[in-house]
């Protein structure tokens, strides 16, 4: 009988790596799915969920004692004007005729100073008495007159403290 406790196992060198096999054929294309719904903005749509836009701050030009507060119609529909001195509120309808049909609300936070409006505003019931404290709201809808000029039909809502 052999005594195997004194025999060491010998290991040979590692063999070379074999080459990769051939790439398989590409599978067949799947079937075309059904036509999707018409999501064109030119077509009528029925919205089942809420539609919201950001509230955009109205910029104040502080280069004169009476500030120009301009709501940029290309920036949004709903605006926030935080008063900082006397101001004249206007709309930027550029490019012309792009704003017809637009509507929204301007929230006005007063600081005790006067707010007046440019001729772009037309009022239901005449120019409103504007508060100087609290928060008021102005609802607008942009229309076009016979000459093609845009203006906003407006209603002004005084804050409860101002009524």
Short mmCIF file of N, CA and C in Angstrom, two decimals:
data_model
loop_
_atom_site.label_atom_id
_atom_site.label_comp_id
_atom_site.label_asym_id
_atom_site.label_seq_id
_atom_site.Cartn_x
_atom_site.Cartn_y
_atom_site.Cartn_z
N UNK A 1 0.83 -1.14 0.00
CA UNK A 1 0.00 0.00 0.00
C UNK A 1 0.89 1.22 0.00
N UNK A 2 0.49 2.24 -0.73
CA UNK A 2 1.26 3.48 -0.82
C UNK A 2 0.86 4.44 0.28
N UNK A 3 1.82 5.18 0.74
CA UNK A 3 1.53 6.25 1.69
C UNK A 3 1.42 7.53 0.86
N UNK A 4 0.21 8.05 0.70
CA UNK A 4 -0.05 9.22 -0.16
C UNK A 4 0.08 10.52 0.58
N UNK A 5 0.36 10.53 1.86
CA UNK A 5 0.44 11.77 2.61
C UNK A 5 1.65 12.61 2.24
N UNK A 6 2.64 12.05 1.59
CA UNK A 6 3.84 12.78 1.24
C UNK A 6 3.88 13.16 -0.23
N UNK A 7 2.83 12.91 -0.99
CA UNK A 7 2.81 13.24 -2.41
C UNK A 7 2.10 14.59 -2.58
N UNK A 8 2.72 15.52 -3.25
CA UNK A 8 2.15 16.84 -3.51
C UNK A 8 1.45 16.81 -4.86
N UNK A 9 0.34 17.52 -4.92
CA UNK A 9 -0.37 17.60 -6.20
C UNK A 9 0.31 18.62 -7.08
N UNK A 10 0.49 18.30 -8.31
CA UNK A 10 1.11 19.21 -9.28
C UNK A 10 0.02 19.82 -10.15
N UNK A 11 0.19 21.13 -10.44
CA UNK A 11 -0.80 21.82 -11.28
C UNK A 11 -0.09 22.27 -12.54
N UNK A 12 -0.74 22.03 -13.68
CA UNK A 12 -0.15 22.43 -14.95
C UNK A 12 -0.53 23.87 -15.30
N UNK A 13 0.02 24.44 -16.34
CA UNK A 13 -0.24 25.80 -16.80
C UNK A 13 -1.68 25.91 -17.29
N UNK A 14 -2.24 27.17 -17.20
CA UNK A 14 -3.60 27.43 -17.66
C UNK A 14 -3.59 27.48 -19.18
N UNK A 15 -4.62 26.90 -19.78
CA UNK A 15 -4.70 26.88 -21.25
C UNK A 15 -5.18 28.21 -21.80
N UNK A 16 -5.03 28.44 -23.08
CA UNK A 16 -5.44 29.68 -23.75
C UNK A 16 -6.95 29.78 -23.78
N UNK A 17 -7.47 31.06 -23.75
CA UNK A 17 -8.91 31.29 -23.82
C UNK A 17 -9.38 31.06 -25.25
N UNK A 18 -10.51 30.41 -25.38
CA UNK A 18 -11.03 30.12 -26.72
C UNK A 18 -11.66 31.36 -27.34
N UNK A 19 -11.86 31.38 -28.62
CA UNK A 19 -12.47 32.52 -29.32
C UNK A 19 -13.97 32.55 -29.08
N UNK A 20 -14.57 33.80 -29.20
CA UNK A 20 -16.01 33.94 -29.03
C UNK A 20 -16.73 33.26 -30.18
N UNK A 21 -17.95 32.84 -29.87
CA UNK A 21 -18.75 32.22 -30.92
C UNK A 21 -19.39 33.28 -31.79
N UNK A 22 -20.04 32.88 -32.86
CA UNK A 22 -20.70 33.79 -33.80
C UNK A 22 -21.91 34.46 -33.13
N UNK A 23 -22.21 35.71 -33.54
CA UNK A 23 -23.37 36.45 -33.04
C UNK A 23 -24.61 35.88 -33.70
N UNK A 24 -25.68 35.75 -32.90
CA UNK A 24 -26.93 35.21 -33.43
C UNK A 24 -27.67 36.24 -34.28
N UNK A 25 -28.64 35.79 -35.02
CA UNK A 25 -29.43 36.64 -35.92
C UNK A 25 -30.35 37.55 -35.10
N UNK A 26 -30.68 38.76 -35.62
CA UNK A 26 -31.60 39.69 -34.99
C UNK A 26 -33.02 39.16 -35.12
N UNK A 27 -33.81 39.33 -34.04
CA UNK A 27 -35.18 38.85 -34.06
C UNK A 27 -36.08 39.72 -34.93
N UNK A 28 -37.25 39.22 -35.25
CA UNK A 28 -38.21 39.93 -36.10
C UNK A 28 -38.79 41.12 -35.36
N UNK A 29 -39.19 42.20 -36.09
CA UNK A 29 -39.85 43.35 -35.50
C UNK A 29 -41.22 42.95 -34.97
N UNK A 30 -41.65 43.63 -33.89
CA UNK A 30 -42.97 43.37 -33.34
C UNK A 30 -44.04 44.06 -34.17
N UNK A 31 -45.27 43.74 -33.88
CA UNK A 31 -46.40 44.33 -34.62
C UNK A 31 -46.55 45.80 -34.24
N UNK A 32 -47.10 46.63 -35.14
CA UNK A 32 -47.38 48.03 -34.87
C UNK A 32 -48.59 48.13 -33.96
N UNK A 33 -48.50 49.01 -32.94
CA UNK A 33 -49.60 49.17 -31.99
C UNK A 33 -50.73 49.98 -32.60
N UNK A 34 -51.86 50.05 -31.88
CA UNK A 34 -53.00 50.82 -32.39
C UNK A 34 -52.68 52.31 -32.42
N UNK A 35 -53.39 53.06 -33.24
CA UNK A 35 -53.18 54.50 -33.35
C UNK A 35 -53.56 55.16 -32.04
N UNK A 36 -52.76 56.16 -31.62
CA UNK A 36 -53.02 56.86 -30.38
C UNK A 36 -54.07 57.94 -30.56
N UNK A 37 -54.49 58.53 -29.44
CA UNK A 37 -55.48 59.61 -29.47
C UNK A 37 -54.86 60.85 -30.11
N UNK A 38 -55.72 61.74 -30.62
CA UNK A 38 -55.26 62.99 -31.23
C UNK A 38 -54.99 64.00 -30.13
N UNK A 39 -53.71 64.27 -29.84
CA UNK A 39 -53.35 65.23 -28.81
C UNK A 39 -52.92 66.56 -29.41
N UNK A 40 -53.35 66.83 -30.60
CA UNK A 40 -53.05 68.08 -31.26
C UNK A 40 -53.75 69.22 -30.52
N UNK A 41 -53.03 70.30 -30.27
CA UNK A 41 -53.66 71.44 -29.60
C UNK A 41 -54.65 72.16 -30.51
N UNK A 42 -54.65 71.84 -31.79
CA UNK A 42 -55.60 72.44 -32.72
C UNK A 42 -56.94 71.73 -32.68
N UNK A 43 -56.99 70.52 -32.09
CA UNK A 43 -58.23 69.75 -32.01
C UNK A 43 -58.92 70.00 -30.67
N UNK A 44 -60.25 69.78 -30.63
CA UNK A 44 -60.98 69.90 -29.36
C UNK A 44 -60.47 68.85 -28.40
N UNK A 45 -60.37 69.21 -27.13
CA UNK A 45 -59.90 68.29 -26.09
C UNK A 45 -60.86 68.33 -24.92
N UNK A 46 -60.99 67.21 -24.25
CA UNK A 46 -61.73 67.13 -23.00
C UNK A 46 -60.73 66.81 -21.91
N UNK A 47 -60.60 67.71 -20.95
CA UNK A 47 -59.64 67.52 -19.87
C UNK A 47 -60.36 66.89 -18.69
N UNK A 48 -59.81 65.82 -18.19
CA UNK A 48 -60.42 65.14 -17.05
C UNK A 48 -59.69 65.44 -15.75
N UNK A 49 -58.53 66.05 -15.85
CA UNK A 49 -57.77 66.42 -14.65
C UNK A 49 -57.62 67.93 -14.57
N UNK A 50 -57.17 68.40 -13.44
CA UNK A 50 -56.96 69.83 -13.24
C UNK A 50 -55.83 70.34 -14.12
N UNK A 51 -55.97 71.55 -14.60
CA UNK A 51 -54.94 72.19 -15.40
C UNK A 51 -54.46 73.41 -14.62
N UNK A 52 -53.16 73.48 -14.34
CA UNK A 52 -52.61 74.58 -13.55
C UNK A 52 -51.39 75.16 -14.22
N UNK A 53 -51.18 76.40 -13.95
CA UNK A 53 -49.96 77.06 -14.39
C UNK A 53 -49.33 77.76 -13.20
N UNK A 54 -48.09 78.07 -13.32
CA UNK A 54 -47.39 78.76 -12.24
C UNK A 54 -47.92 80.18 -12.09
N UNK A 55 -47.82 80.72 -10.88
CA UNK A 55 -48.14 82.12 -10.64
C UNK A 55 -46.85 82.90 -10.89
N UNK A 56 -46.91 83.86 -11.81
CA UNK A 56 -45.73 84.59 -12.26
C UNK A 56 -45.69 85.96 -11.59
N UNK A 57 -44.54 86.31 -11.05
CA UNK A 57 -44.39 87.63 -10.42
C UNK A 57 -44.41 88.72 -11.49
N UNK A 58 -45.12 89.80 -11.20
CA UNK A 58 -45.15 90.96 -12.09
C UNK A 58 -43.91 91.80 -11.79
N UNK A 59 -43.13 92.08 -12.83
CA UNK A 59 -41.93 92.88 -12.65
C UNK A 59 -42.25 94.34 -12.40
N UNK A 60 -41.48 94.97 -11.52
CA UNK A 60 -41.65 96.39 -11.22
C UNK A 60 -40.42 97.14 -11.70
N UNK A 61 -40.64 98.13 -12.57
CA UNK A 61 -39.55 98.99 -13.05
C UNK A 61 -39.40 100.12 -12.03
N UNK A 62 -38.28 100.13 -11.33
CA UNK A 62 -38.10 101.13 -10.27
C UNK A 62 -37.30 102.35 -10.73
N UNK A 63 -37.28 102.60 -12.03
CA UNK A 63 -36.48 103.72 -12.54
C UNK A 63 -37.18 105.07 -12.40
N UNK A 64 -38.45 105.08 -11.98
CA UNK A 64 -39.15 106.35 -11.80
C UNK A 64 -39.95 106.28 -10.50
N UNK A 65 -40.40 107.43 -10.01
CA UNK A 65 -41.18 107.43 -8.75
C UNK A 65 -42.44 106.58 -8.85
N UNK A 66 -43.10 106.60 -10.01
CA UNK A 66 -44.26 105.74 -10.23
C UNK A 66 -43.77 104.55 -11.06
N UNK A 67 -43.83 103.39 -10.48
CA UNK A 67 -43.27 102.19 -11.11
C UNK A 67 -44.18 101.64 -12.19
N UNK A 68 -43.59 101.13 -13.25
CA UNK A 68 -44.34 100.40 -14.27
C UNK A 68 -44.36 98.94 -13.87
N UNK A 69 -45.55 98.40 -13.66
CA UNK A 69 -45.74 96.99 -13.32
C UNK A 69 -46.33 96.30 -14.53
N UNK A 70 -45.54 95.44 -15.19
CA UNK A 70 -45.95 94.84 -16.46
C UNK A 70 -46.15 93.35 -16.30
N UNK A 71 -47.37 92.88 -16.59
CA UNK A 71 -47.67 91.44 -16.60
C UNK A 71 -47.37 90.93 -18.01
N UNK A 72 -46.38 90.07 -18.13
CA UNK A 72 -45.95 89.53 -19.43
C UNK A 72 -46.83 88.35 -19.81
N UNK A 73 -47.68 88.55 -20.80
CA UNK A 73 -48.66 87.54 -21.19
C UNK A 73 -48.01 86.26 -21.73
N UNK A 74 -46.76 86.33 -22.18
CA UNK A 74 -46.06 85.13 -22.64
C UNK A 74 -45.52 84.31 -21.47
N UNK A 75 -45.48 84.90 -20.27
CA UNK A 75 -44.88 84.21 -19.12
C UNK A 75 -45.90 83.36 -18.36
N UNK A 76 -47.17 83.65 -18.49
CA UNK A 76 -48.17 82.87 -17.76
C UNK A 76 -49.55 83.48 -17.87
N UNK A 77 -50.49 82.91 -17.10
CA UNK A 77 -51.87 83.39 -17.07
C UNK A 77 -52.22 84.04 -15.74
N UNK A 78 -51.60 83.55 -14.68
CA UNK A 78 -51.89 84.03 -13.33
C UNK A 78 -50.66 84.75 -12.80
N UNK A 79 -50.88 85.92 -12.19
CA UNK A 79 -49.77 86.79 -11.80
C UNK A 79 -49.90 87.24 -10.36
N UNK A 80 -48.77 87.61 -9.78
CA UNK A 80 -48.71 88.18 -8.44
C UNK A 80 -47.99 89.52 -8.52
N UNK A 81 -48.67 90.58 -8.09
CA UNK A 81 -48.07 91.91 -8.02
C UNK A 81 -47.93 92.27 -6.55
N UNK A 82 -46.70 92.35 -6.07
CA UNK A 82 -46.43 92.79 -4.71
C UNK A 82 -46.01 94.25 -4.80
N UNK A 83 -46.88 95.12 -4.32
CA UNK A 83 -46.66 96.56 -4.45
C UNK A 83 -45.41 96.99 -3.68
N UNK A 84 -44.74 97.98 -4.23
CA UNK A 84 -43.56 98.58 -3.59
C UNK A 84 -43.51 100.03 -4.05
N UNK A 85 -44.45 100.83 -3.57
CA UNK A 85 -44.58 102.21 -4.03
C UNK A 85 -45.72 102.33 -5.02
N UNK A 86 -46.00 103.57 -5.44
CA UNK A 86 -47.05 103.81 -6.43
C UNK A 86 -46.70 103.10 -7.73
N UNK A 87 -47.73 102.55 -8.41
CA UNK A 87 -47.46 101.79 -9.64
C UNK A 87 -48.60 101.93 -10.64
N UNK A 88 -48.25 101.76 -11.92
CA UNK A 88 -49.22 101.67 -13.02
C UNK A 88 -49.13 100.25 -13.56
N UNK A 89 -50.24 99.51 -13.53
CA UNK A 89 -50.26 98.12 -14.00
C UNK A 89 -50.63 98.08 -15.47
N UNK A 90 -49.88 97.30 -16.25
CA UNK A 90 -50.18 97.13 -17.68
C UNK A 90 -49.89 95.69 -18.08
N UNK A 91 -50.32 95.35 -19.29
CA UNK A 91 -50.04 94.04 -19.88
C UNK A 91 -49.04 94.19 -21.00
N UNK A 92 -48.22 93.16 -21.19
CA UNK A 92 -47.35 93.09 -22.36
C UNK A 92 -48.03 92.13 -23.33
N UNK A 93 -48.61 92.68 -24.40
CA UNK A 93 -49.32 91.87 -25.39
C UNK A 93 -48.42 91.51 -26.57
N UNK A 94 -47.13 91.51 -26.41
CA UNK A 94 -46.22 91.23 -27.53
C UNK A 94 -45.95 89.75 -27.62
N UNK A 95 -45.86 89.14 -28.76
CA UNK A 95 -46.22 89.70 -30.06
C UNK A 95 -47.73 89.92 -30.16
N UNK A 96 -48.12 90.93 -30.89
CA UNK A 96 -49.52 91.33 -31.00
C UNK A 96 -50.40 90.15 -31.45
N UNK A 97 -51.60 90.11 -30.93
CA UNK A 97 -52.64 89.13 -31.26
C UNK A 97 -52.35 87.72 -30.78
N UNK A 98 -51.32 87.53 -29.97
CA UNK A 98 -51.08 86.19 -29.42
C UNK A 98 -51.84 85.96 -28.13
N UNK A 99 -52.38 87.01 -27.52
CA UNK A 99 -52.99 86.88 -26.20
C UNK A 99 -54.51 86.78 -26.24
N UNK A 100 -55.14 86.99 -27.39
CA UNK A 100 -56.60 86.95 -27.49
C UNK A 100 -57.10 85.60 -26.99
N UNK A 101 -58.07 85.64 -26.08
CA UNK A 101 -58.62 84.42 -25.49
C UNK A 101 -57.95 84.03 -24.19
N UNK A 102 -56.83 84.64 -23.87
CA UNK A 102 -56.14 84.32 -22.62
C UNK A 102 -56.93 84.89 -21.45
N UNK A 103 -56.94 84.19 -20.35
CA UNK A 103 -57.62 84.67 -19.16
C UNK A 103 -56.83 84.26 -17.93
N UNK A 104 -57.12 84.91 -16.83
CA UNK A 104 -56.43 84.58 -15.60
C UNK A 104 -56.76 85.56 -14.49
N UNK A 105 -55.90 85.54 -13.48
CA UNK A 105 -56.10 86.38 -12.30
C UNK A 105 -54.78 87.03 -11.93
N UNK A 106 -54.87 88.28 -11.49
CA UNK A 106 -53.70 88.97 -10.93
C UNK A 106 -54.00 89.20 -9.45
N UNK A 107 -53.17 88.64 -8.60
CA UNK A 107 -53.28 88.86 -7.14
C UNK A 107 -52.44 90.09 -6.81
N UNK A 108 -53.03 91.06 -6.13
CA UNK A 108 -52.36 92.32 -5.83
C UNK A 108 -52.20 92.44 -4.31
N UNK A 109 -50.96 92.45 -3.85
CA UNK A 109 -50.66 92.61 -2.43
C UNK A 109 -50.26 94.07 -2.22
N UNK A 110 -51.10 94.80 -1.48
CA UNK A 110 -50.90 96.24 -1.31
C UNK A 110 -49.90 96.57 -0.22
N UNK A 111 -49.29 97.75 -0.36
CA UNK A 111 -48.34 98.24 0.66
C UNK A 111 -48.72 99.64 1.13
N UNK A 112 -49.94 100.07 0.86
CA UNK A 112 -50.39 101.39 1.27
C UNK A 112 -50.25 102.44 0.19
N UNK A 113 -49.70 102.08 -0.97
CA UNK A 113 -49.50 103.04 -2.07
C UNK A 113 -50.57 102.87 -3.13
N UNK A 114 -50.61 103.84 -4.05
CA UNK A 114 -51.64 103.88 -5.09
C UNK A 114 -51.31 102.95 -6.25
N UNK A 115 -52.37 102.32 -6.80
CA UNK A 115 -52.26 101.50 -8.00
C UNK A 115 -53.24 102.04 -9.03
N UNK A 116 -52.73 102.34 -10.23
CA UNK A 116 -53.57 102.76 -11.35
C UNK A 116 -53.36 101.77 -12.49
N UNK A 117 -54.17 101.92 -13.54
CA UNK A 117 -54.17 100.94 -14.63
C UNK A 117 -53.96 101.62 -15.98
N UNK A 118 -53.25 100.93 -16.87
CA UNK A 118 -53.06 101.44 -18.23
C UNK A 118 -54.37 101.33 -19.01
N UNK A 119 -54.38 101.87 -20.21
CA UNK A 119 -55.57 101.82 -21.06
C UNK A 119 -55.84 100.42 -21.61
N UNK A 120 -54.96 99.47 -21.33
CA UNK A 120 -55.18 98.08 -21.78
C UNK A 120 -56.29 97.42 -20.97
N UNK A 121 -56.73 98.05 -19.88
CA UNK A 121 -57.77 97.49 -19.03
C UNK A 121 -59.10 98.16 -19.33
N UNK A 122 -60.14 97.35 -19.51
CA UNK A 122 -61.51 97.84 -19.66
C UNK A 122 -62.31 97.19 -18.53
N UNK A 123 -63.16 97.98 -17.90
CA UNK A 123 -63.79 97.53 -16.66
C UNK A 123 -65.28 97.31 -16.78
N UNK A 124 -65.75 96.24 -16.19
CA UNK A 124 -67.18 96.00 -16.02
C UNK A 124 -67.65 96.97 -14.94
N UNK A 125 -68.52 97.89 -15.29
CA UNK A 125 -69.03 98.83 -14.29
C UNK A 125 -68.13 100.01 -14.03
N UNK A 126 -67.13 100.27 -14.86
CA UNK A 126 -66.26 101.42 -14.68
C UNK A 126 -65.01 101.10 -13.88
N UNK A 127 -64.07 102.03 -13.86
CA UNK A 127 -62.79 101.84 -13.15
C UNK A 127 -63.08 101.63 -11.66
N UNK A 128 -62.51 100.58 -11.08
CA UNK A 128 -62.83 100.26 -9.69
C UNK A 128 -62.15 101.19 -8.69
N UNK A 129 -62.70 101.23 -7.49
CA UNK A 129 -62.03 101.87 -6.36
C UNK A 129 -61.06 100.83 -5.83
N UNK A 130 -59.79 101.16 -5.87
CA UNK A 130 -58.75 100.20 -5.51
C UNK A 130 -58.33 100.41 -4.08
N UNK A 131 -58.23 99.32 -3.32
CA UNK A 131 -57.78 99.40 -1.95
C UNK A 131 -56.28 99.68 -1.89
N UNK A 132 -55.80 100.01 -0.70
CA UNK A 132 -54.36 100.24 -0.52
C UNK A 132 -53.78 99.31 0.54
N UNK A 133 -54.63 98.48 1.13
CA UNK A 133 -54.16 97.50 2.12
C UNK A 133 -54.73 96.14 1.79
N UNK A 134 -54.12 95.11 2.34
CA UNK A 134 -54.62 93.76 2.13
C UNK A 134 -54.26 93.22 0.76
N UNK A 135 -55.04 92.25 0.31
CA UNK A 135 -54.81 91.59 -0.97
C UNK A 135 -56.08 91.65 -1.80
N UNK A 136 -55.99 92.15 -3.02
CA UNK A 136 -57.12 92.21 -3.95
C UNK A 136 -56.84 91.29 -5.13
N UNK A 137 -57.89 91.05 -5.92
CA UNK A 137 -57.76 90.18 -7.10
C UNK A 137 -58.39 90.85 -8.31
N UNK A 138 -57.76 90.70 -9.44
CA UNK A 138 -58.24 91.23 -10.70
C UNK A 138 -58.37 90.04 -11.65
N UNK A 139 -59.59 89.77 -12.14
CA UNK A 139 -59.82 88.71 -13.12
C UNK A 139 -59.88 89.36 -14.50
N UNK A 140 -59.25 88.74 -15.50
CA UNK A 140 -59.21 89.35 -16.83
C UNK A 140 -59.46 88.30 -17.93
N UNK A 141 -59.91 88.80 -19.07
CA UNK A 141 -60.08 88.01 -20.29
C UNK A 141 -59.67 88.91 -21.45
N UNK A 142 -58.72 88.47 -22.26
CA UNK A 142 -58.18 89.30 -23.34
C UNK A 142 -59.02 89.15 -24.61
N UNK A 143 -59.42 90.29 -25.16
CA UNK A 143 -60.20 90.33 -26.41
C UNK A 143 -59.53 91.29 -27.38
N UNK A 144 -60.10 91.40 -28.56
CA UNK A 144 -59.55 92.26 -29.61
C UNK A 144 -60.66 93.17 -30.11
N UNK A 145 -60.36 94.46 -30.29
CA UNK A 145 -61.38 95.37 -30.81
C UNK A 145 -61.39 95.33 -32.34
N UNK A 146 -62.26 96.13 -32.95
CA UNK A 146 -62.42 96.12 -34.41
C UNK A 146 -61.15 96.51 -35.16
N UNK A 147 -60.28 97.27 -34.52
CA UNK A 147 -59.05 97.70 -35.19
C UNK A 147 -57.90 96.70 -34.99
N UNK A 148 -58.16 95.63 -34.24
CA UNK A 148 -57.12 94.62 -34.01
C UNK A 148 -56.30 94.84 -32.76
N UNK A 149 -56.64 95.88 -31.97
CA UNK A 149 -55.92 96.14 -30.73
C UNK A 149 -56.45 95.24 -29.62
N UNK A 150 -55.54 94.71 -28.82
CA UNK A 150 -55.93 93.85 -27.71
C UNK A 150 -56.16 94.67 -26.46
N UNK A 151 -57.09 94.22 -25.64
CA UNK A 151 -57.30 94.81 -24.33
C UNK A 151 -57.89 93.74 -23.43
N UNK A 152 -57.87 93.99 -22.12
CA UNK A 152 -58.35 93.03 -21.15
C UNK A 152 -59.66 93.50 -20.55
N UNK A 153 -60.69 92.65 -20.64
CA UNK A 153 -61.94 92.90 -19.93
C UNK A 153 -61.70 92.45 -18.49
N UNK A 154 -61.99 93.32 -17.53
CA UNK A 154 -61.58 93.03 -16.14
C UNK A 154 -62.70 93.21 -15.14
N UNK A 155 -62.58 92.46 -14.08
CA UNK A 155 -63.39 92.63 -12.88
C UNK A 155 -62.43 92.66 -11.71
N UNK A 156 -62.67 93.56 -10.76
CA UNK A 156 -61.78 93.75 -9.62
C UNK A 156 -62.48 93.31 -8.35
N UNK A 157 -61.82 92.49 -7.55
CA UNK A 157 -62.38 92.00 -6.30
C UNK A 157 -61.56 92.56 -5.14
N UNK A 158 -62.21 93.36 -4.29
CA UNK A 158 -61.52 93.92 -3.13
C UNK A 158 -61.37 92.87 -2.04
N UNK A 159 -60.25 92.93 -1.35
CA UNK A 159 -60.04 92.06 -0.20
C UNK A 159 -61.13 92.35 0.83
N UNK A 160 -61.54 91.36 1.62
CA UNK A 160 -62.60 91.59 2.61
C UNK A 160 -62.34 92.79 3.52
N UNK A 161 -61.08 93.06 3.88
CA UNK A 161 -60.77 94.20 4.74
C UNK A 161 -61.01 95.53 4.04
N UNK A 162 -61.09 95.52 2.69
CA UNK A 162 -61.25 96.74 1.91
C UNK A 162 -62.70 97.02 1.54
N UNK A 163 -63.61 96.14 1.88
CA UNK A 163 -65.01 96.33 1.47
C UNK A 163 -65.79 97.11 2.47
#
